[in-house]
XYZ file of C-alpha atoms in Angstrom:
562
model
C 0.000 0.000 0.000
C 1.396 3.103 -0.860
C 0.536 7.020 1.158
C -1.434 9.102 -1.480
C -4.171 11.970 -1.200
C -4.399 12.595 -4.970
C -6.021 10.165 -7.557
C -9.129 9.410 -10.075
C -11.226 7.954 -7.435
C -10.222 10.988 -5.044
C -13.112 13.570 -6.207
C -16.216 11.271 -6.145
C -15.014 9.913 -2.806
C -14.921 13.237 -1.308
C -18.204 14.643 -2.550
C -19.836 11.394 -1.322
C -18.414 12.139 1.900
C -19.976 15.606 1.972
C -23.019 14.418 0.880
C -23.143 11.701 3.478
C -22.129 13.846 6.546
C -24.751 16.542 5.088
C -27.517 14.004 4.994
C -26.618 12.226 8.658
C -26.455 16.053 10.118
C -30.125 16.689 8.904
C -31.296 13.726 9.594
C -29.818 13.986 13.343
C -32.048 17.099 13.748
C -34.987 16.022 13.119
C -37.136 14.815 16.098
C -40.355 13.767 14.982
C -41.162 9.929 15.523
C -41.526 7.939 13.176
C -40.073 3.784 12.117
C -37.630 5.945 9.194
C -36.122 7.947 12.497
C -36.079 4.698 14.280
C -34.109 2.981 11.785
C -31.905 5.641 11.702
C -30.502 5.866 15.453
C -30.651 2.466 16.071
C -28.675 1.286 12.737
C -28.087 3.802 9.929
C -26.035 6.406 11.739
C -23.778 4.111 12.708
C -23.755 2.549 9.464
C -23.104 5.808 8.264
C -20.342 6.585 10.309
C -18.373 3.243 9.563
C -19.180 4.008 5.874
C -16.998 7.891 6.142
C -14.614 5.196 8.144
C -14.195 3.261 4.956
C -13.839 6.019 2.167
C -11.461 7.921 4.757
C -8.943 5.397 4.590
C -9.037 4.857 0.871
C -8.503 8.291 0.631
C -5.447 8.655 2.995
C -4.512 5.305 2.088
C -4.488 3.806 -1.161
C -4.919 -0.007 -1.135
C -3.526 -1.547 -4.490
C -4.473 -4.986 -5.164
C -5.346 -6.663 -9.025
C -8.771 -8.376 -9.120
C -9.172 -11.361 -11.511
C -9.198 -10.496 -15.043
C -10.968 -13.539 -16.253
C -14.696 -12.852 -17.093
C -16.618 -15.429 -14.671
C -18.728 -18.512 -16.824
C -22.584 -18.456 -16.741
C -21.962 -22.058 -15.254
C -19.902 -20.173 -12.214
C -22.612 -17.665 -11.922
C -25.193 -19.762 -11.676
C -23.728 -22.152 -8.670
C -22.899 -18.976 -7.093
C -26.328 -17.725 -7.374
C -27.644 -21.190 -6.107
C -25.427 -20.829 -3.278
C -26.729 -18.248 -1.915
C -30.358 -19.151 -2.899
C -30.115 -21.435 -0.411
C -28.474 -19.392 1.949
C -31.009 -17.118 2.099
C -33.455 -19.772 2.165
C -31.982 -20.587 5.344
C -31.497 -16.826 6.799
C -35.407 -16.893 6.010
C -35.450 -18.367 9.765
C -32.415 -18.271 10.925
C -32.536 -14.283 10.641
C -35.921 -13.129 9.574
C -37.698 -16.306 11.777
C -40.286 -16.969 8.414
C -42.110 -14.424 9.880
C -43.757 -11.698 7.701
C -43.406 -8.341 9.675
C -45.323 -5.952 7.881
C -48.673 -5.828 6.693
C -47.521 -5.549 2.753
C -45.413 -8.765 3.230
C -48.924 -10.259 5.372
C -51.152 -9.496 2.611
C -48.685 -11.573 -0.032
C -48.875 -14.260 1.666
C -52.496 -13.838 2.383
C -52.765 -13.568 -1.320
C -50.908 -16.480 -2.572
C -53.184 -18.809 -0.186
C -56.016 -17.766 -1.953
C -54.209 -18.220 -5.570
C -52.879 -21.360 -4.660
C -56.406 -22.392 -4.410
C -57.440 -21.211 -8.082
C -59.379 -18.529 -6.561
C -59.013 -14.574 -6.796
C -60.738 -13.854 -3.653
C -62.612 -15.748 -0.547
C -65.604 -14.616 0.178
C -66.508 -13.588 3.273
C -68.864 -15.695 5.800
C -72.160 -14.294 6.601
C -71.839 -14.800 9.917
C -68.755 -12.386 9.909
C -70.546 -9.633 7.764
C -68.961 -6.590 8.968
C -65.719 -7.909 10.710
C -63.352 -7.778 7.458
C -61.477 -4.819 8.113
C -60.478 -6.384 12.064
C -59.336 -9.561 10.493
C -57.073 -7.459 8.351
C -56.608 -3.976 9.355
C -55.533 -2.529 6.173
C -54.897 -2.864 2.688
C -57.821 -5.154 1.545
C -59.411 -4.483 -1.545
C -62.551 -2.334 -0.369
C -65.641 -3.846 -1.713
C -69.634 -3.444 -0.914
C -70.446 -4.267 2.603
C -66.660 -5.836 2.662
C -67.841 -9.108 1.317
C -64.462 -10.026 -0.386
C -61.197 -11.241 1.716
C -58.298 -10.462 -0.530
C -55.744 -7.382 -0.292
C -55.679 -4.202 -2.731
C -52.697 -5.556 -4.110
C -51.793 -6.374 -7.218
C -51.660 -10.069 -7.821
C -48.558 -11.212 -9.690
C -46.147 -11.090 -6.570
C -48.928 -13.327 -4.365
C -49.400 -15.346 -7.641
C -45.812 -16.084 -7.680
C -45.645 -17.052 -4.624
C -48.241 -19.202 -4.381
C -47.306 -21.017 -7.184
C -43.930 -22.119 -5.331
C -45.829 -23.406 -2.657
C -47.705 -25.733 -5.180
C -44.480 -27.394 -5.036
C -41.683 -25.924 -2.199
C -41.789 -24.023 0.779
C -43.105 -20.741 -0.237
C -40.208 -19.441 1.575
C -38.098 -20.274 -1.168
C -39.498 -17.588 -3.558
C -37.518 -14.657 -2.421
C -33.983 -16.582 -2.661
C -35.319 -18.168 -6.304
C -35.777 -14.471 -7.106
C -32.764 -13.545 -5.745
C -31.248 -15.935 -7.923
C -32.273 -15.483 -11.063
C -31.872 -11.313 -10.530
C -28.223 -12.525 -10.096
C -28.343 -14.566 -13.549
C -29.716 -11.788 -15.221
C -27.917 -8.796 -14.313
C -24.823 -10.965 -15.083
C -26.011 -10.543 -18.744
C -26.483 -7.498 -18.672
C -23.220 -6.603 -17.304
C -21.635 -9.158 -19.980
C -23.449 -6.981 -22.936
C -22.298 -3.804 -21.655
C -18.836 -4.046 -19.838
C -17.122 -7.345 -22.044
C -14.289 -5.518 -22.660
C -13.310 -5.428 -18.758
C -14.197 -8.688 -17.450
C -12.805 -7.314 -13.741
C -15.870 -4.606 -13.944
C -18.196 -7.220 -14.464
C -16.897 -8.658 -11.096
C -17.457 -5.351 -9.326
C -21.708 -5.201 -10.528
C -22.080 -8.698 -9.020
C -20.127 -7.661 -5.811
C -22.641 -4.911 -5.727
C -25.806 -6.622 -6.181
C -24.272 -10.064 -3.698
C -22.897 -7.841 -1.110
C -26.012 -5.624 -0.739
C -27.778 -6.464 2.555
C -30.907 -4.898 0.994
C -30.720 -7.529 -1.730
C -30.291 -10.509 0.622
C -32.263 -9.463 3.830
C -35.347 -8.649 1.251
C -34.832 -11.367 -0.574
C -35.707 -13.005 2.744
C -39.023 -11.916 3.331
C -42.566 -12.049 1.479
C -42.094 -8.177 0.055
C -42.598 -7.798 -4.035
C -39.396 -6.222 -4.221
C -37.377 -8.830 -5.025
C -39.259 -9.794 -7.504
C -39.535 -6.047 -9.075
C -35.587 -6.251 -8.643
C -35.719 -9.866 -10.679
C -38.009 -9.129 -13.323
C -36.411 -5.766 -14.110
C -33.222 -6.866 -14.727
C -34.550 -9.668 -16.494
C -36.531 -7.180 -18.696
C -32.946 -5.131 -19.063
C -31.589 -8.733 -20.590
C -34.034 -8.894 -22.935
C -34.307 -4.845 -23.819
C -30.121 -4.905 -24.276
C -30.289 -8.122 -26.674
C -32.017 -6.314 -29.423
C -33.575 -8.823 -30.931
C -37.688 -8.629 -31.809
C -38.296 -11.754 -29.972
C -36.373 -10.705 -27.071
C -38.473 -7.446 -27.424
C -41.650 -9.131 -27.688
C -40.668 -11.039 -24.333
C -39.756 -7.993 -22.546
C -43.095 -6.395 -23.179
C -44.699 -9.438 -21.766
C -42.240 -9.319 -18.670
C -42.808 -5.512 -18.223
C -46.700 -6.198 -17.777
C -46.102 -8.910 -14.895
C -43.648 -6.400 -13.034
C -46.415 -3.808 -13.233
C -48.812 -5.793 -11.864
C -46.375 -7.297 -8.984
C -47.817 -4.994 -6.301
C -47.849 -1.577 -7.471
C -47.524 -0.818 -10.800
C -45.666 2.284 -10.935
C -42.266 1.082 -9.956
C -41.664 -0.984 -13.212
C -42.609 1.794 -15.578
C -40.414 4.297 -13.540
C -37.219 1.787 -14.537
C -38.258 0.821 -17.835
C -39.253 4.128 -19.261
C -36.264 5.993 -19.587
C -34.814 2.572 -21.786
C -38.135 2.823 -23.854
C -37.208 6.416 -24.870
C -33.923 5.235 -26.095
C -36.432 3.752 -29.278
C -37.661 6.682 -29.939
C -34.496 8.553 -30.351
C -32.936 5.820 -32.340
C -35.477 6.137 -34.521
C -37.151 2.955 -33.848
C -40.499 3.715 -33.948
C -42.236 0.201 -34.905
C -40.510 -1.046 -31.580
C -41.392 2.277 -29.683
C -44.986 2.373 -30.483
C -45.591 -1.791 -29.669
C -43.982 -1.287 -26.188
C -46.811 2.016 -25.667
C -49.633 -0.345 -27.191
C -48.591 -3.230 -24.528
C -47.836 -0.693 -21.664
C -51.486 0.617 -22.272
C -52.885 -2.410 -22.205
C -50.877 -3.351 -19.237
C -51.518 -0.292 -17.027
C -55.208 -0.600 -18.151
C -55.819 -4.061 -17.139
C -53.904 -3.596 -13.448
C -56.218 -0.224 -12.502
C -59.049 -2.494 -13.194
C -57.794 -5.250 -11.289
C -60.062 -4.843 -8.700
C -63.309 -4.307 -10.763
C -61.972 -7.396 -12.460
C -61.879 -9.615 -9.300
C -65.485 -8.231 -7.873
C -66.868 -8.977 -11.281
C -65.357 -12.688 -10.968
C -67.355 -12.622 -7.303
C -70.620 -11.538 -9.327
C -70.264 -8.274 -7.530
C -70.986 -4.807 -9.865
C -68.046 -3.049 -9.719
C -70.036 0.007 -10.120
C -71.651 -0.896 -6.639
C -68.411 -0.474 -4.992
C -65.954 2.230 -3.567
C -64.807 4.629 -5.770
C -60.846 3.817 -7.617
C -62.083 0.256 -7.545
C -62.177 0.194 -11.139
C -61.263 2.784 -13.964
C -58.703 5.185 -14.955
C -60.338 8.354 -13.642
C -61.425 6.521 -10.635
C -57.693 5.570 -9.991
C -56.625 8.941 -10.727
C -58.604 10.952 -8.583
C -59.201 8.247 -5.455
C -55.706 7.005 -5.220
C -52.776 9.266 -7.463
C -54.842 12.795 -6.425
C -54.956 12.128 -2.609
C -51.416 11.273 -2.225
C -50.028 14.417 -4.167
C -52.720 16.955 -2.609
C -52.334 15.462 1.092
C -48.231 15.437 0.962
C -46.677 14.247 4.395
C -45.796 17.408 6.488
C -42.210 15.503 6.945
C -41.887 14.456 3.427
C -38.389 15.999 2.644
C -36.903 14.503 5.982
C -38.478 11.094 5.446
C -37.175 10.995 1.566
C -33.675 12.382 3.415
C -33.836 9.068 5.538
C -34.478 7.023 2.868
C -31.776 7.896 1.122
C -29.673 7.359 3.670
C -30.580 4.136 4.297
C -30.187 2.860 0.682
C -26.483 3.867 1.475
C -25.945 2.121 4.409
C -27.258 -1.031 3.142
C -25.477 -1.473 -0.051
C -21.827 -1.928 -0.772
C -20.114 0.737 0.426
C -18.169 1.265 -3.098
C -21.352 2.065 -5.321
C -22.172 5.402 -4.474
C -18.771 6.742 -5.657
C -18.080 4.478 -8.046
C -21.675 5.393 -9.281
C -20.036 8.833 -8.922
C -17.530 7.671 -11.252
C -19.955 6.765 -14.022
C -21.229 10.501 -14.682
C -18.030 11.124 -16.784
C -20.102 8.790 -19.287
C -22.900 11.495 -19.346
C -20.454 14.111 -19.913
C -18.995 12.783 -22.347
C -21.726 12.045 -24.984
C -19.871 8.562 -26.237
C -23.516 7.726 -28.562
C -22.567 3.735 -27.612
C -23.032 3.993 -23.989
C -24.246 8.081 -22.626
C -28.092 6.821 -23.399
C -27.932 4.041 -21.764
C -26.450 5.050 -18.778
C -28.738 8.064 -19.081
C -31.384 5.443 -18.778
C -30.114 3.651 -15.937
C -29.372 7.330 -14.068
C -32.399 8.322 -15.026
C -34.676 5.291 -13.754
C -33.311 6.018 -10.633
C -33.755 10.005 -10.496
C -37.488 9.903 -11.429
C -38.154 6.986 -9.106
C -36.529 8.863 -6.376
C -38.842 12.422 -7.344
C -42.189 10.227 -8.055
C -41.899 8.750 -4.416
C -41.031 12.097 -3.214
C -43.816 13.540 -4.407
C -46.412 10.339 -3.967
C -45.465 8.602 -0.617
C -41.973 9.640 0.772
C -43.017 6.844 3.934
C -41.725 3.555 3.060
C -42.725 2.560 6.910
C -41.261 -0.976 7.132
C -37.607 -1.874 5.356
C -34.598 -3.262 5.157
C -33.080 -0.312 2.887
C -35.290 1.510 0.762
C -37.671 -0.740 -0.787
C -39.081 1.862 -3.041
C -35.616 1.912 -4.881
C -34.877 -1.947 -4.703
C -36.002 -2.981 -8.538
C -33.428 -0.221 -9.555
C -30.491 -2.029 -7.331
C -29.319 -3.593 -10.785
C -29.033 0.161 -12.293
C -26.591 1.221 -9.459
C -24.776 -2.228 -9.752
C -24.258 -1.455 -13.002
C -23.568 2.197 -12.643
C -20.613 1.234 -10.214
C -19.264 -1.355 -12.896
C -18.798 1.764 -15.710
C -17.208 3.886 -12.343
C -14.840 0.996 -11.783
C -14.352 0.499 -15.802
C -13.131 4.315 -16.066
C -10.816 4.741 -13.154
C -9.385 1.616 -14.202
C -8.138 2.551 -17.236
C -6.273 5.394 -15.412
C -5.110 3.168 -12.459
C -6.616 -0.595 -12.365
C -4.630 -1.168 -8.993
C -6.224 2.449 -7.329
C -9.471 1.012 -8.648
C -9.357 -2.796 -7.525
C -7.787 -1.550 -4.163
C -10.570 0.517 -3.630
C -13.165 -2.536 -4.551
C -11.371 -4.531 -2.547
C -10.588 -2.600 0.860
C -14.452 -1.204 0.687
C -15.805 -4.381 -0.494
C -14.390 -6.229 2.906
C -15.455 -3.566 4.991
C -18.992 -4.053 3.335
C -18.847 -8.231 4.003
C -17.109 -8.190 7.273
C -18.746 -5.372 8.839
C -21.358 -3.579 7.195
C -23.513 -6.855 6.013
C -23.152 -8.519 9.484
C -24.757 -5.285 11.031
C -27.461 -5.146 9.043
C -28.294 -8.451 9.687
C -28.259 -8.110 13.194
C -30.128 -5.091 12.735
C -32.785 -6.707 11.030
C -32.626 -10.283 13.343
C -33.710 -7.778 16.495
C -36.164 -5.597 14.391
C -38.166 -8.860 13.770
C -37.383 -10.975 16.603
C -40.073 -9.165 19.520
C -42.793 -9.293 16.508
C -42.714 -13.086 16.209
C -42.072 -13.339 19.431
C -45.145 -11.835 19.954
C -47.322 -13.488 17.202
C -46.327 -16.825 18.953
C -48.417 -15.481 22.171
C -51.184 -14.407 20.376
C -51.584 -17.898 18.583
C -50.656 -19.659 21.825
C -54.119 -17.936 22.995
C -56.381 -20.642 24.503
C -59.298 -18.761 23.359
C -61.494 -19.104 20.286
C -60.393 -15.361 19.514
C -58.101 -12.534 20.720
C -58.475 -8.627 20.283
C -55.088 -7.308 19.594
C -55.464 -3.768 21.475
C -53.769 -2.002 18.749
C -55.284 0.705 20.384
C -53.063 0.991 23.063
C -49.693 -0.369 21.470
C -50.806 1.133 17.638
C -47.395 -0.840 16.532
C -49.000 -3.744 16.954
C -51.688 -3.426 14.410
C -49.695 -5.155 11.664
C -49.978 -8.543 14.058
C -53.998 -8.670 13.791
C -53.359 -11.341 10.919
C -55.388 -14.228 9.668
C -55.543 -16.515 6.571
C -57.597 -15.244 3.982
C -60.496 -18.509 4.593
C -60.093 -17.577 8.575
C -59.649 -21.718 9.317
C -56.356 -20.303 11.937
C -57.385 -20.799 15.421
C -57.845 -18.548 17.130
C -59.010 -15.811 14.974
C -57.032 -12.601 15.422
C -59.225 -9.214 15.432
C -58.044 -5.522 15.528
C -59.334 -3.781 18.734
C -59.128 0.138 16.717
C -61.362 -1.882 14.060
C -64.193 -2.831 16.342
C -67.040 -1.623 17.795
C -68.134 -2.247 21.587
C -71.012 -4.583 20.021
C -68.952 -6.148 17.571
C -66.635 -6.958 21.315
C -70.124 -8.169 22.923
C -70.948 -10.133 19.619
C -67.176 -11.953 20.104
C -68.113 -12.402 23.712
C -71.640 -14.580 22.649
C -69.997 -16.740 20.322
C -66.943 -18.067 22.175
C -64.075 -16.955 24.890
C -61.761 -13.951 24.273
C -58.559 -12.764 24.881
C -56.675 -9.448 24.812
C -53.181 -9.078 23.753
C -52.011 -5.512 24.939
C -49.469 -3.740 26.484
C -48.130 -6.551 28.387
C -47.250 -8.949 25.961
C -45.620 -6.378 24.189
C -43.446 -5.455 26.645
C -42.745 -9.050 27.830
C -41.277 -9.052 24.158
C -39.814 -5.971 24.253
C -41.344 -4.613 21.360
C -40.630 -1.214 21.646
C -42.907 1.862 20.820
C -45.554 4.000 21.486
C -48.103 3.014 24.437
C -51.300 4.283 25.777
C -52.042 3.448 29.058
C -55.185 5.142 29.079
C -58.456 3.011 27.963
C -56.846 -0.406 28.136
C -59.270 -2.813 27.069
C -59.795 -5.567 30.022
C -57.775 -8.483 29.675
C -61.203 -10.550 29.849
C -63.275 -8.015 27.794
C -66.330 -10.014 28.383
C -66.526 -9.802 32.167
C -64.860 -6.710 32.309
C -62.173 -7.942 34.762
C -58.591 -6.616 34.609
């Protein structure tokens, strides 16, 4: 190792560094609560601090090492990729206890028990008219008199995973995914950076060292599967080929309708435009017929599944069905009714997409703007694409819902991972070719720090996150009652653990105390015993976070004993 301050990698570590500190130092002042300012000083500061650590010492002192310059074999990719597949498949446990923490990653797997079934919905028993919204406190698709039990959700995430558990343990489906995003962003970085087989090493140490990738690709959330289908989509859009085309516009319509389907269109966009200015207008005017049919069919998703339930959509909430009806019930609201902390939130965010990915991307993503600047017509558009995937999808969520709530990272940017992945391998490709040591030592030193330190972290961070929440979903269904009332009310973090299955045959059935009424709690009472699940049990778990002590609901709410 040799003592140097100056260097090509010197300038975008240095502005990263000011951006960093600049980000932490707002983001220490701000003192409203919320899970984003959680994360933050129990993980992401610290993170961030070990992060400044890292790019310090490359700066002061320049590591100079030589990565391999053979390009690695599909064959080599793939066992790597399996590898880890099952790795995950056991951190799905080990780490993350199988357990789906948030109500999004709930209501997928609420949603693939249905599909796995061959239905789209279940109904709802009469005798439970009226009790929909306590089985599942939010997010199901709002129907008349809430006869339908499925979520608001797109269905292509669920879908997916129900179809594994056809024939595996559904908790396989986020390492499969994880798997084949691997596979496929290795062809993509083998179309664009063949010339430097080292840089192609560099966008898989990005997207393998990223404890965003793995740690999501642990759970039930659709963003591993946005992250695997775009870059699969990217594979197909690169080889240029009207087949290949033809199966990237099919592709693009199941990533819109994985969840939400804004986040696909946000990433593929940008490459779409590339058509038009090559002049390519046959191809650019099939992908806008197929992404209007696409976006057309997933706003009417849910007047699609009432009409399969023999319910009139028209008879139903308004944005169930309909492009104006989308528009004005569910785009409108968010943009009028902006978060009052929207800037801060989108400021943690950010943050937190830094501190858990690879500490090299953001400068080495840095690094890459010299292609912008430079105008090269073989590469500038499409890493104008892959910047600008990222830039609108940060401004659209900044502007739509800047409060990701539950994450490991910042799940709202995870399908455009593979962009910055790939973005670091150009950085690495052009500092290279001024100093291939400077830039492997850099990979290398920050790449460690990222596996021996920063990944561990984050895993621990997210082992004690979840940890108290199945803890305490193990009480509830140790209940022996025929149903519990989880007073969400007094502990309001514990609404996300008033969870059933989507036919309600779990025992005992699981209600939402701020989503009944005191006769709906005297109804309960008549039909069979009752339990409460409050304050107590979350603090025998240590689940940490607001409580209300006033207006606890009695522990046997249907004597009215304490």
């Amino acid at each position: 190792m040799t003592l140097s301050g100056s260097g090509s990698f010197r300038k975008p570590l240095l502005v990263s560094a000011i951006v960093l500190v600049v980000m932490v130092g707002f983001a220490s002042i701000q003192s409203f609560y919320s899970l984003s300012r959680y994360y933050f000083v129990s993980h992401d500061v610290f993170a961030a601090l070990a992060i400044l650590i890292g790019w310090g010492a490359v700066l002061v002192v320049k590591p100079r090492f030589t990565l391999p310059d053979n390009q690695p074999s599909l064959l080599k990719v793939c066992i790597i990729a399996g590898f880890i597949s099952a790795l995950l498949w056991a951190g799905t446990y080990a780490v993350m206890f199988n357990y789906p923490v948030s109500r999004d990653e709930h209501m997928a797997v609420f949603d693939s028990g249905i599909f796995a079934k061959g239905l789209l919905a279940e109904p709802l028993p009469e005798q439970w008219a009226g009790f929909a919204d306590s089985f599942a406190a939010s997010f199901l698709l709002q129907t008349p008199d809430q006869s339908l039990m499925v979520s608001s959700y797109l269905p292509v995430n669920a879908a997916i995973r129900g179809g594994v558990s056809l024939i595996a343990d559904p908790a396989l489906t986020g390492p499969i995914l994880a798997a084949i995003g691997c596979c496929a962003l290795y062809f993509c970085a083998r179309h664009l950076l063949s010339e430097m087989p080292s840089a192609i090493l560099v966008v898989l140490a990005a997207y393998l060292l990223s404890a965003q990738v793995l740690v999501t690709a642990m759970t039930a959330y659709a963003m591993t599967a946005h992250l695997a289908l775009n870059l699969v989509w990217l594979a197909l859009f690169l080889k240029d080929r009207w087949w290949s085309h033809g199966l990237a516009m099919l592709v693009g319509v199941a990533a819109m309708g994985l969840h939400q389907f804004v986040f696909h269109p946000l990433f593929a966009g940008p490459f779409i435009l590339l058509l038009a200015w090559r002049r390519q207008w046959l191809m650019f005017l099939g992908y806008g017929a197929v992404y209007a049919a696409g976006t057309l069919l997933w706003i009417s998703w849910g007047a699609i599944v009432m009409s399969w339930a023999g319910i009139d959509p028209g008879a139903g909430p308004a944005g169930s069905g309909g492009l104006a009806d989308f528009v004005s019930e569910r785009i409108l609201p968010l943009i009028v009714n902006g978060h009052p902390h929207g800037f801060a939130l989108m400021v943690f965010n950010l943050l937190r997409t830094l501190t858990w990915n690879a500490v090299f991307v953001l400068p080495l993503m840095g690094c890459a703007w010299v292609l912008v600047r430079r105008r090269d017509p073989a590469e500038t558009p499409i890493v104008l694409a892959l910047f600008g995937g990222i830039i609108l999808t940060i401004l659209a969520m900044a502007v739509l819902l800047p409060y990701q709530g539950h994450g490991w990272g910042y799940r709202y940017l995870h399908g455009l991972l593979g962009s910055a992945a790939l973005l670091a391998g150009y950085g690495y490709r052009e500092i290279a070719k001024q100093d291939r040591k400077e830039a492997d030592g850099a990979v290398v030193v920050l790449g460690a720090i990222t596996a021996f330190i920063m990944l561990p972290a984050s895993l621990w961070s997210a082992y004690n996150f979840v940890k108290p929440h199945a803890e305490l979903h193990a009480i509830i269904t140790d209940q022996a009652t025929d149903f519990v009332i989880v007073d969400n009310v007094s502990v309001p973090l514990a609404v996300d653990e008033a969870r059933n299955r989507a036919d309600l045959s779990n025992t005992p059935l699981v209600f939402a105390r701020s989503k009944l009424s005191d006769n709906q709690i005297a109804l309960l009472c008549e039909r069979g015993t009752v339990s409460v699940v409050g304050p107590e049990e979350t603090q025998s778990v240590n689940l940490r976070g607001p409580v209300r002590t006033d207006g606890l609901l009695p522990k046997d709410p249907c004597s009215g004993a304490n």
